[in-house]
Amino acid sequence: MKNTVLLIALMLTLSSISCKETTQDTVVLTKEVKFTKEGTLSIKKASTDSLVATLDIEFAETEYETQTGLMYRKSMLPNRGMLFIFESEAPKAFYMKNTEFSLDIIYLNAQKEIVTIQKNAKPLDETSLPSGIPAQYVLEVNAGLSDQWGLESGDRIEYSKD
């Protein structure tokens, strides 16, 4: 009798465990992040000090903002950008994980002068896009704008917060 009770208890335990092991599909929904104007940025030519472009910008200053950047967005208007501000000047590298549109990534030194431009960064690509030289600021704009504006090393930015 004890063996029968033990056998029944074991079967019930195994059947309840097997029911709990059923898998479920998990759907992850990520809400698209919307642009919030936090400041204005001007780009000027080094050779002539002439204004090349004025942008509405968002700032990436906290660790979370820096890690997220322009991820989870479908697009960005051409008069907008994101400015990453770091505490110190050092070599930087960005990638396009979870970024759904192509960007120009503009690296700037502590004096806010362009030192390197990574053009036409591919959407969703996790390849490292390094500055090559120390940078303290990084400006992300839509792909092709750095060529359209004729940007080159030495050109500089100025920005203000709203």
GROMACS .gro file of N, CA and C in nm:
model
  486
    1MET      N    1   0.082  -0.119   0.000
    1MET     CA    2   0.000   0.000   0.000
    1MET      C    3   0.086   0.125   0.000
    2LYS      N    4   0.193   0.126   0.084
    2LYS     CA    5   0.282   0.242   0.088
    2LYS      C    6   0.344   0.266  -0.048
    3ASN      N    7   0.383   0.159  -0.117
    3ASN     CA    8   0.444   0.174  -0.250
    3ASN      C    9   0.345   0.236  -0.349
    4THR      N   10   0.217   0.198  -0.340
    4THR     CA   11   0.116   0.252  -0.430
    4THR      C   12   0.096   0.401  -0.403
    5VAL      N   13   0.090   0.440  -0.278
    5VAL     CA   14   0.074   0.581  -0.241
    5VAL      C   15   0.195   0.661  -0.288
    6LEU      N   16   0.315   0.605  -0.267
    6LEU     CA   17   0.436   0.673  -0.313
    6LEU      C   18   0.438   0.687  -0.465
    7LEU      N   19   0.396   0.583  -0.534
    7LEU     CA   20   0.392   0.586  -0.680
    7LEU      C   21   0.294   0.692  -0.731
    8ILE      N   22   0.176   0.699  -0.670
    8ILE     CA   23   0.077   0.800  -0.709
    8ILE      C   24   0.129   0.941  -0.680
    9ALA      N   25   0.190   0.960  -0.565
    9ALA     CA   26   0.247   1.091  -0.530
    9ALA      C   27   0.356   1.131  -0.628
   10LEU      N   28   0.441   1.037  -0.666
   10LEU     CA   29   0.548   1.064  -0.762
   10LEU      C   30   0.489   1.101  -0.898
   11MET      N   31   0.387   1.030  -0.942
   11MET     CA   32   0.325   1.060  -1.072
   11MET      C   33   0.260   1.199  -1.071
   12LEU      N   34   0.194   1.233  -0.962
   12LEU     CA   35   0.133   1.366  -0.953
   12LEU      C   36   0.238   1.476  -0.955
   13THR      N   37   0.348   1.453  -0.884
   13THR     CA   38   0.457   1.550  -0.882
   13THR      C   39   0.516   1.568  -1.021
   14LEU      N   40   0.542   1.456  -1.090
   14LEU     CA   41   0.600   1.465  -1.224
   14LEU      C   42   0.504   1.532  -1.322
   15SER      N   43   0.376   1.504  -1.311
   15SER     CA   44   0.281   1.567  -1.404
   15SER      C   45   0.270   1.717  -1.378
   16SER      N   46   0.277   1.758  -1.251
   16SER     CA   47   0.270   1.902  -1.223
   16SER      C   48   0.397   1.972  -1.267
   17ILE      N   49   0.511   1.906  -1.256
   17ILE     CA   50   0.637   1.965  -1.303
   17ILE      C   51   0.635   1.979  -1.454
   18SER      N   52   0.587   1.875  -1.523
   18SER     CA   53   0.587   1.883  -1.669
   18SER      C   54   0.492   1.992  -1.717
   19CYS      N   55   0.385   2.018  -1.644
   19CYS     CA   56   0.294   2.127  -1.683
   19CYS      C   57   0.361   2.262  -1.666
   20LYS      N   58   0.443   2.274  -1.563
   20LYS     CA   59   0.510   2.401  -1.537
   20LYS      C   60   0.622   2.428  -1.637
   21GLU      N   61   0.669   2.325  -1.705
   21GLU     CA   62   0.780   2.342  -1.798
   21GLU      C   63   0.735   2.384  -1.936
   22THR      N   64   0.607   2.404  -1.958
   22THR     CA   65   0.563   2.448  -2.089
   22THR      C   66   0.618   2.587  -2.117
   23THR      N   67   0.659   2.608  -2.240
   23THR     CA   68   0.721   2.737  -2.275
   23THR      C   69   0.615   2.832  -2.330
   24GLN      N   70   0.638   2.958  -2.309
   24GLN     CA   71   0.550   3.060  -2.362
   24GLN      C   72   0.634   3.157  -2.445
   25ASP      N   73   0.576   3.204  -2.553
   25ASP     CA   74   0.644   3.304  -2.634
   25ASP      C   75   0.634   3.438  -2.564
   26THR      N   76   0.744   3.510  -2.559
   26THR     CA   77   0.746   3.640  -2.496
   26THR      C   78   0.755   3.747  -2.605
   27VAL      N   79   0.667   3.843  -2.598
   27VAL     CA   80   0.668   3.954  -2.692
   27VAL      C   81   0.721   4.076  -2.619
   28VAL      N   82   0.827   4.136  -2.674
   28VAL     CA   83   0.884   4.255  -2.614
   28VAL      C   84   0.844   4.375  -2.698
   29LEU      N   85   0.777   4.468  -2.637
   29LEU     CA   86   0.736   4.590  -2.706
   29LEU      C   87   0.819   4.705  -2.654
   30THR      N   88   0.887   4.773  -2.744
   30THR     CA   89   0.968   4.888  -2.707
   30THR      C   90   0.899   5.012  -2.762
   31LYS      N   91   0.867   5.103  -2.675
   31LYS     CA   92   0.801   5.226  -2.715
   31LYS      C   93   0.902   5.318  -2.783
   32GLU      N   94   0.863   5.375  -2.896
   32GLU     CA   95   0.952   5.467  -2.967
   32GLU      C   96   0.974   5.592  -2.883
   33VAL      N   97   1.098   5.635  -2.878
   33VAL     CA   98   1.135   5.754  -2.802
   33VAL      C   99   1.114   5.876  -2.891
   34LYS      N  100   1.053   5.979  -2.838
   34LYS     CA  101   1.026   6.102  -2.913
   34LYS      C  102   1.133   6.208  -2.883
   35PHE      N  103   1.158   6.295  -2.980
   35PHE     CA  104   1.255   6.403  -2.965
   35PHE      C  105   1.204   6.508  -2.867
   36THR      N  106   1.292   6.554  -2.779
   36THR     CA  107   1.263   6.663  -2.687
   36THR      C  108   1.372   6.767  -2.701
   37LYS      N  109   1.337   6.885  -2.749
   37LYS     CA  110   1.436   6.991  -2.765
   37LYS      C  111   1.485   7.037  -2.628
   38GLU      N  112   1.618   7.030  -2.609
   38GLU     CA  113   1.678   7.072  -2.482
   38GLU      C  114   1.778   7.186  -2.501
   39GLY      N  115   1.807   7.218  -2.628
   39GLY     CA  116   1.902   7.326  -2.655
   39GLY      C  117   1.915   7.353  -2.803
   40THR      N  118   2.007   7.444  -2.833
   40THR     CA  119   2.036   7.483  -2.971
   40THR      C  120   2.185   7.472  -2.994
   41LEU      N  121   2.223   7.424  -3.112
   41LEU     CA  122   2.364   7.406  -3.146
   41LEU      C  123   2.392   7.472  -3.280
   42SER      N  124   2.504   7.543  -3.287
   42SER     CA  125   2.549   7.605  -3.412
   42SER      C  126   2.680   7.542  -3.455
   43ILE      N  127   2.694   7.520  -3.585
   43ILE     CA  128   2.819   7.469  -3.642
   43ILE      C  129   2.879   7.579  -3.727
   44LYS      N  130   3.009   7.607  -3.705
   44LYS     CA  131   3.077   7.713  -3.779
   44LYS      C  132   3.202   7.660  -3.848
   45LYS      N  133   3.231   7.714  -3.964
   45LYS     CA  134   3.353   7.680  -4.038
   45LYS      C  135   3.472   7.744  -3.967
   46ALA      N  136   3.579   7.668  -3.955
   46ALA     CA  137   3.700   7.719  -3.891
   46ALA      C  138   3.766   7.827  -3.975
   47SER      N  139   3.764   7.808  -4.107
   47SER     CA  140   3.836   7.900  -4.195
   47SER      C  141   3.772   8.037  -4.207
   48THR      N  142   3.638   8.043  -4.198
   48THR     CA  143   3.570   8.171  -4.221
   48THR      C  144   3.485   8.218  -4.103
   49ASP      N  145   3.467   8.133  -4.003
   49ASP     CA  146   3.381   8.160  -3.888
   49ASP      C  147   3.235   8.178  -3.930
   50SER      N  148   3.201   8.132  -4.052
   50SER     CA  149   3.064   8.146  -4.100
   50SER      C  150   2.977   8.033  -4.046
   51LEU      N  151   2.851   8.064  -4.025
   51LEU     CA  152   2.755   7.968  -3.973
   51LEU      C  153   2.718   7.869  -4.082
   52VAL      N  154   2.732   7.740  -4.051
   52VAL     CA  155   2.701   7.634  -4.147
   52VAL      C  156   2.560   7.579  -4.123
   53ALA      N  157   2.526   7.558  -3.995
   53ALA     CA  158   2.395   7.500  -3.961
   53ALA      C  159   2.360   7.534  -3.817
   54THR      N  160   2.229   7.539  -3.791
   54THR     CA  161   2.177   7.554  -3.656
   54THR      C  162   2.081   7.438  -3.633
   55LEU      N  163   2.097   7.369  -3.520
   55LEU     CA  164   2.018   7.251  -3.490
   55LEU      C  165   1.948   7.263  -3.356
   56ASP      N  166   1.829   7.204  -3.347
   56ASP     CA  167   1.766   7.178  -3.218
   56ASP      C  168   1.830   7.049  -3.169
   57ILE      N  169   1.868   7.044  -3.041
   57ILE     CA  170   1.938   6.925  -2.993
   57ILE      C  171   1.882   6.873  -2.862
   58GLU      N  172   1.906   6.745  -2.844
   58GLU     CA  173   1.887   6.678  -2.716
   58GLU      C  174   2.027   6.654  -2.661
   59PHE      N  175   2.040   6.650  -2.531
   59PHE     CA  176   2.168   6.624  -2.467
   59PHE      C  177   2.171   6.482  -2.412
   60ALA      N  178   2.285   6.416  -2.425
   60ALA     CA  179   2.310   6.287  -2.361
   60ALA      C  180   2.423   6.312  -2.262
   61GLU      N  181   2.385   6.323  -2.135
   61GLU     CA  182   2.484   6.354  -2.031
   61GLU      C  183   2.494   6.244  -1.925
   62THR      N  184   2.381   6.183  -1.890
   62THR     CA  185   2.385   6.077  -1.789
   62THR      C  186   2.431   5.947  -1.853
   63GLU      N  187   2.465   5.850  -1.769
   63GLU     CA  188   2.510   5.721  -1.821
   63GLU      C  189   2.400   5.655  -1.905
   64TYR      N  190   2.275   5.660  -1.857
   64TYR     CA  191   2.164   5.600  -1.932
   64TYR      C  192   2.145   5.671  -2.067
   65GLU      N  193   2.143   5.804  -2.068
   65GLU     CA  194   2.125   5.879  -2.192
   65GLU      C  195   2.237   5.850  -2.290
   66THR      N  196   2.359   5.838  -2.239
   66THR     CA  197   2.474   5.811  -2.324
   66THR      C  198   2.465   5.671  -2.384
   67GLN      N  199   2.422   5.573  -2.306
   67GLN     CA  200   2.412   5.437  -2.356
   67GLN      C  201   2.296   5.420  -2.454
   68THR      N  202   2.189   5.495  -2.436
   68THR     CA  203   2.071   5.482  -2.520
   68THR      C  204   2.081   5.567  -2.647
   69GLY      N  205   2.130   5.690  -2.635
   69GLY     CA  206   2.146   5.776  -2.752
   69GLY      C  207   2.019   5.787  -2.834
   70LEU      N  208   2.029   5.760  -2.963
   70LEU     CA  209   1.915   5.771  -3.055
   70LEU      C  210   1.850   5.635  -3.082
   71MET      N  211   1.874   5.538  -2.995
   71MET     CA  212   1.811   5.407  -3.011
   71MET      C  213   1.660   5.419  -3.003
   72TYR      N  214   1.592   5.324  -3.064
   72TYR     CA  215   1.447   5.309  -3.057
   72TYR      C  216   1.372   5.428  -3.117
   73ARG      N  217   1.433   5.488  -3.218
   73ARG     CA  218   1.366   5.596  -3.292
   73ARG      C  219   1.364   5.556  -3.438
   74LYS      N  220   1.260   5.594  -3.506
   74LYS     CA  221   1.244   5.558  -3.647
   74LYS      C  222   1.318   5.654  -3.740
   75SER      N  223   1.331   5.780  -3.698
   75SER     CA  224   1.393   5.882  -3.783
   75SER      C  225   1.420   6.006  -3.699
   76MET      N  226   1.480   6.105  -3.764
   76MET     CA  227   1.505   6.233  -3.699
   76MET      C  228   1.499   6.341  -3.807
   77LEU      N  229   1.437   6.452  -3.778
   77LEU     CA  230   1.431   6.562  -3.875
   77LEU      C  231   1.571   6.616  -3.901
   78PRO      N  232   1.596   6.671  -4.019
   78PRO     CA  233   1.731   6.718  -4.053
   78PRO      C  234   1.782   6.836  -3.972
   79ASN      N  235   1.694   6.908  -3.904
   79ASN     CA  236   1.737   7.022  -3.823
   79ASN      C  237   1.753   6.983  -3.676
   80ARG      N  238   1.771   6.852  -3.650
   80ARG     CA  239   1.785   6.803  -3.513
   80ARG      C  240   1.911   6.718  -3.500
   81GLY      N  241   1.955   6.704  -3.374
   81GLY     CA  242   2.070   6.620  -3.347
   81GLY      C  243   2.075   6.585  -3.200
   82MET      N  244   2.173   6.502  -3.164
   82MET     CA  245   2.196   6.468  -3.023
   82MET      C  246   2.342   6.496  -2.993
   83LEU      N  247   2.365   6.569  -2.882
   83LEU     CA  248   2.501   6.602  -2.839
   83LEU      C  249   2.533   6.523  -2.713
   84PHE      N  250   2.639   6.443  -2.722
   84PHE     CA  251   2.689   6.367  -2.608
   84PHE      C  252   2.800   6.448  -2.542
   85ILE      N  253   2.790   6.467  -2.412
   85ILE     CA  254   2.889   6.546  -2.339
   85ILE      C  255   2.956   6.455  -2.236
   86PHE      N  256   3.087   6.440  -2.248
   86PHE     CA  257   3.163   6.356  -2.157
   86PHE      C  258   3.246   6.442  -2.062
   87GLU      N  259   3.278   6.388  -1.946
   87GLU     CA  260   3.353   6.462  -1.845
   87GLU      C  261   3.495   6.495  -1.888
   88SER      N  262   3.554   6.406  -1.967
   88SER     CA  263   3.693   6.430  -2.006
   88SER      C  264   3.716   6.389  -2.151
   89GLU      N  265   3.825   6.437  -2.204
   89GLU     CA  266   3.864   6.408  -2.341
   89GLU      C  267   3.941   6.275  -2.343
   90ALA      N  268   3.895   6.182  -2.426
   90ALA     CA  269   3.958   6.050  -2.439
   90ALA      C  270   3.908   5.989  -2.569
   91PRO      N  271   3.977   5.889  -2.621
   91PRO     CA  272   3.925   5.821  -2.742
   91PRO      C  273   3.786   5.765  -2.714
   92LYS      N  274   3.697   5.780  -2.808
   92LYS     CA  275   3.559   5.732  -2.795
   92LYS      C  276   3.528   5.636  -2.910
   93ALA      N  277   3.426   5.554  -2.890
   93ALA     CA  278   3.377   5.465  -2.997
   93ALA      C  279   3.227   5.448  -2.978
   94PHE      N  280   3.153   5.464  -3.085
   94PHE     CA  281   3.009   5.447  -3.083
   94PHE      C  282   2.973   5.332  -3.176
   95TYR      N  283   2.850   5.283  -3.165
   95TYR     CA  284   2.798   5.183  -3.258
   95TYR      C  285   2.649   5.210  -3.277
   96MET      N  286   2.586   5.138  -3.367
   96MET     CA  287   2.449   5.169  -3.409
   96MET      C  288   2.346   5.067  -3.360
   97LYS      N  289   2.378   4.994  -3.255
   97LYS     CA  290   2.284   4.896  -3.202
   97LYS      C  291   2.150   4.963  -3.171
   98ASN      N  292   2.043   4.903  -3.219
   98ASN     CA  293   1.906   4.950  -3.197
   98ASN      C  294   1.879   5.091  -3.250
   99THR      N  295   1.964   5.139  -3.339
   99THR     CA  296   1.942   5.269  -3.404
   99THR      C  297   1.894   5.239  -3.545
  100GLU      N  298   1.774   5.283  -3.578
  100GLU     CA  299   1.706   5.237  -3.699
  100GLU      C  300   1.727   5.324  -3.822
  101PHE      N  301   1.807   5.430  -3.812
  101PHE     CA  302   1.833   5.514  -3.929
  101PHE      C  303   1.981   5.551  -3.930
  102SER      N  304   2.032   5.580  -4.047
  102SER     CA  305   2.174   5.606  -4.067
  102SER      C  306   2.214   5.743  -4.012
  103LEU      N  307   2.334   5.750  -3.954
  103LEU     CA  308   2.383   5.873  -3.891
  103LEU      C  309   2.523   5.909  -3.938
  104ASP      N  310   2.556   6.036  -3.925
  104ASP     CA  311   2.695   6.083  -3.924
  104ASP      C  312   2.729   6.107  -3.778
  105ILE      N  313   2.840   6.050  -3.733
  105ILE     CA  314   2.884   6.064  -3.594
  105ILE      C  315   3.006   6.154  -3.595
  106ILE      N  316   2.991   6.271  -3.535
  106ILE     CA  317   3.094   6.376  -3.540
  106ILE      C  318   3.161   6.385  -3.403
  107TYR      N  319   3.291   6.355  -3.399
  107TYR     CA  320   3.367   6.359  -3.274
  107TYR      C  321   3.436   6.495  -3.262
  108LEU      N  322   3.429   6.555  -3.141
  108LEU     CA  323   3.486   6.687  -3.118
  108LEU      C  324   3.575   6.685  -2.994
  109ASN      N  325   3.681   6.765  -2.996
  109ASN     CA  326   3.773   6.771  -2.882
  109ASN      C  327   3.718   6.863  -2.772
  110ALA      N  328   3.797   6.885  -2.669
  110ALA     CA  329   3.754   6.969  -2.555
  110ALA      C  330   3.728   7.113  -2.596
  111GLN      N  331   3.789   7.159  -2.705
  111GLN     CA  332   3.767   7.295  -2.755
  111GLN      C  333   3.646   7.302  -2.849
  112LYS      N  334   3.572   7.190  -2.860
  112LYS     CA  335   3.452   7.178  -2.945
  112LYS      C  336   3.485   7.189  -3.093
  113GLU      N  337   3.604   7.141  -3.130
  113GLU     CA  338   3.647   7.138  -3.271
  113GLU      C  339   3.635   6.995  -3.323
  114ILE      N  340   3.588   6.981  -3.446
  114ILE     CA  341   3.574   6.849  -3.506
  114ILE      C  342   3.712   6.785  -3.523
  115VAL      N  343   3.723   6.661  -3.475
  115VAL     CA  344   3.849   6.586  -3.492
  115VAL      C  345   3.832   6.467  -3.587
  116THR      N  346   3.712   6.408  -3.590
  116THR     CA  347   3.685   6.292  -3.676
  116THR      C  348   3.536   6.288  -3.708
  117ILE      N  349   3.504   6.237  -3.827
  117ILE     CA  350   3.363   6.215  -3.862
  117ILE      C  351   3.349   6.072  -3.914
  118GLN      N  352   3.260   5.997  -3.853
  118GLN     CA  353   3.223   5.864  -3.904
  118GLN      C  354   3.095   5.885  -3.985
  119LYS      N  355   3.106   5.876  -4.118
  119LYS     CA  356   2.994   5.909  -4.206
  119LYS      C  357   2.910   5.787  -4.240
  120ASN      N  358   2.781   5.811  -4.255
  120ASN     CA  359   2.685   5.709  -4.300
  120ASN      C  360   2.691   5.580  -4.219
  121ALA      N  361   2.690   5.592  -4.087
  121ALA     CA  362   2.688   5.474  -4.000
  121ALA      C  363   2.561   5.395  -4.028
  122LYS      N  364   2.578   5.264  -4.048
  122LYS     CA  365   2.468   5.177  -4.089
  122LYS      C  366   2.373   5.146  -3.974
  123PRO      N  367   2.243   5.154  -4.001
  123PRO     CA  368   2.144   5.122  -3.897
  123PRO      C  369   2.163   4.980  -3.842
  124LEU      N  370   2.144   4.966  -3.712
  124LEU     CA  371   2.144   4.838  -3.642
  124LEU      C  372   2.278   4.764  -3.645
  125ASP      N  373   2.383   4.828  -3.690
  125ASP     CA  374   2.516   4.766  -3.701
  125ASP      C  375   2.591   4.784  -3.569
  126GLU      N  376   2.647   4.677  -3.517
  126GLU     CA  377   2.720   4.684  -3.390
  126GLU      C  378   2.870   4.699  -3.408
  127THR      N  379   2.915   4.730  -3.529
  127THR     CA  380   3.056   4.754  -3.555
  127THR      C  381   3.100   4.882  -3.484
  128SER      N  382   3.216   4.877  -3.419
  128SER     CA  383   3.269   4.993  -3.349
  128SER      C  384   3.309   5.102  -3.447
  129LEU      N  385   3.271   5.226  -3.415
  129LEU     CA  386   3.302   5.342  -3.497
  129LEU      C  387   3.385   5.439  -3.411
  130PRO      N  388   3.517   5.421  -3.409
  130PRO     CA  389   3.602   5.497  -3.316
  130PRO      C  390   3.633   5.639  -3.361
  131SER      N  391   3.666   5.721  -3.263
  131SER     CA  392   3.708   5.859  -3.292
  131SER      C  393   3.851   5.862  -3.345
  132GLY      N  394   3.932   5.766  -3.305
  132GLY     CA  395   4.072   5.763  -3.349
  132GLY      C  396   4.161   5.858  -3.270
  133ILE      N  397   4.108   5.968  -3.226
  133ILE     CA  398   4.179   6.065  -3.144
  133ILE      C  399   4.089   6.103  -3.026
  134PRO      N  400   4.146   6.159  -2.921
  134PRO     CA  401   4.062   6.195  -2.806
  134PRO      C  402   3.950   6.293  -2.843
  135ALA      N  403   3.834   6.268  -2.784
  135ALA     CA  404   3.716   6.352  -2.805
  135ALA      C  405   3.645   6.369  -2.670
  136GLN      N  406   3.580   6.482  -2.654
  136GLN     CA  407   3.501   6.507  -2.533
  136GLN      C  408   3.352   6.522  -2.565
  137TYR      N  409   3.322   6.554  -2.689
  137TYR     CA  410   3.184   6.571  -2.735
  137TYR      C  411   3.162   6.484  -2.858
  138VAL      N  412   3.038   6.438  -2.874
  138VAL     CA  413   3.001   6.365  -2.994
  138VAL      C  414   2.865   6.418  -3.038
  139LEU      N  415   2.857   6.454  -3.165
  139LEU     CA  416   2.732   6.504  -3.222
  139LEU      C  417   2.682   6.402  -3.324
  140GLU      N  418   2.558   6.357  -3.306
  140GLU     CA  419   2.497   6.267  -3.404
  140GLU      C  420   2.391   6.344  -3.482
  141VAL      N  421   2.404   6.335  -3.616
  141VAL     CA  422   2.309   6.398  -3.707
  141VAL      C  423   2.273   6.296  -3.816
  142ASN      N  424   2.171   6.327  -3.893
  142ASN     CA  425   2.133   6.237  -4.002
  142ASN      C  426   2.249   6.218  -4.100
  143ALA      N  427   2.259   6.097  -4.151
  143ALA     CA  428   2.365   6.063  -4.247
  143ALA      C  429   2.359   6.156  -4.368
  144GLY      N  430   2.476   6.196  -4.414
  144GLY     CA  431   2.488   6.282  -4.531
  144GLY      C  432   2.495   6.430  -4.500
  145LEU      N  433   2.453   6.470  -4.381
  145LEU     CA  434   2.455   6.613  -4.349
  145LEU      C  435   2.596   6.668  -4.336
  146SER      N  436   2.690   6.590  -4.285
  146SER     CA  437   2.827   6.640  -4.272
  146SER      C  438   2.887   6.671  -4.409
  147ASP      N  439   2.853   6.591  -4.510
  147ASP     CA  440   2.898   6.620  -4.647
  147ASP      C  441   2.822   6.740  -4.704
  148GLN      N  442   2.692   6.744  -4.682
  148GLN     CA  443   2.610   6.854  -4.731
  148GLN      C  444   2.661   6.987  -4.676
  149TRP      N  445   2.699   6.988  -4.549
  149TRP     CA  446   2.749   7.110  -4.486
  149TRP      C  447   2.897   7.135  -4.514
  150GLY      N  448   2.966   7.039  -4.573
  150GLY     CA  449   3.109   7.054  -4.601
  150GLY      C  450   3.195   7.054  -4.475
  151LEU      N  451   3.157   6.977  -4.374
  151LEU     CA  452   3.230   6.975  -4.248
  151LEU      C  453   3.366   6.909  -4.264
  152GLU      N  454   3.462   6.960  -4.188
  152GLU     CA  455   3.597   6.903  -4.188
  152GLU      C  456   3.662   6.928  -4.053
  153SER      N  457   3.773   6.862  -4.029
  153SER     CA  458   3.846   6.879  -3.903
  153SER      C  459   3.875   7.026  -3.879
  154GLY      N  460   3.856   7.068  -3.756
  154GLY     CA  461   3.880   7.208  -3.719
  154GLY      C  462   3.754   7.291  -3.710
  155ASP      N  463   3.649   7.253  -3.788
  155ASP     CA  464   3.522   7.325  -3.775
  155ASP      C  465   3.473   7.305  -3.631
  156ARG      N  466   3.392   7.397  -3.583
  156ARG     CA  467   3.358   7.390  -3.440
  156ARG      C  468   3.210   7.411  -3.415
  157ILE      N  469   3.171   7.378  -3.291
  157ILE     CA  470   3.032   7.396  -3.251
  157ILE      C  471   3.024   7.491  -3.132
  158GLU      N  472   2.907   7.548  -3.115
  158GLU     CA  473   2.870   7.623  -2.994
  158GLU      C  474   2.729   7.576  -2.961
  159TYR      N  475   2.697   7.566  -2.832
  159TYR     CA  476   2.562   7.523  -2.797
  159TYR      C  477   2.515   7.595  -2.672
  160SER      N  478   2.383   7.599  -2.657
  160SER     CA  479   2.324   7.654  -2.535
  160SER      C  480   2.209   7.562  -2.496
  161LYS      N  481   2.186   7.556  -2.366
  161LYS     CA  482   2.075   7.477  -2.314
  161LYS      C  483   1.953   7.566  -2.297
  162ASP      N  484   1.835   7.509  -2.323
  162ASP     CA  485   1.711   7.584  -2.304
  162ASP      C  486   1.678   7.599  -2.157
   0.00000   0.00000   0.00000
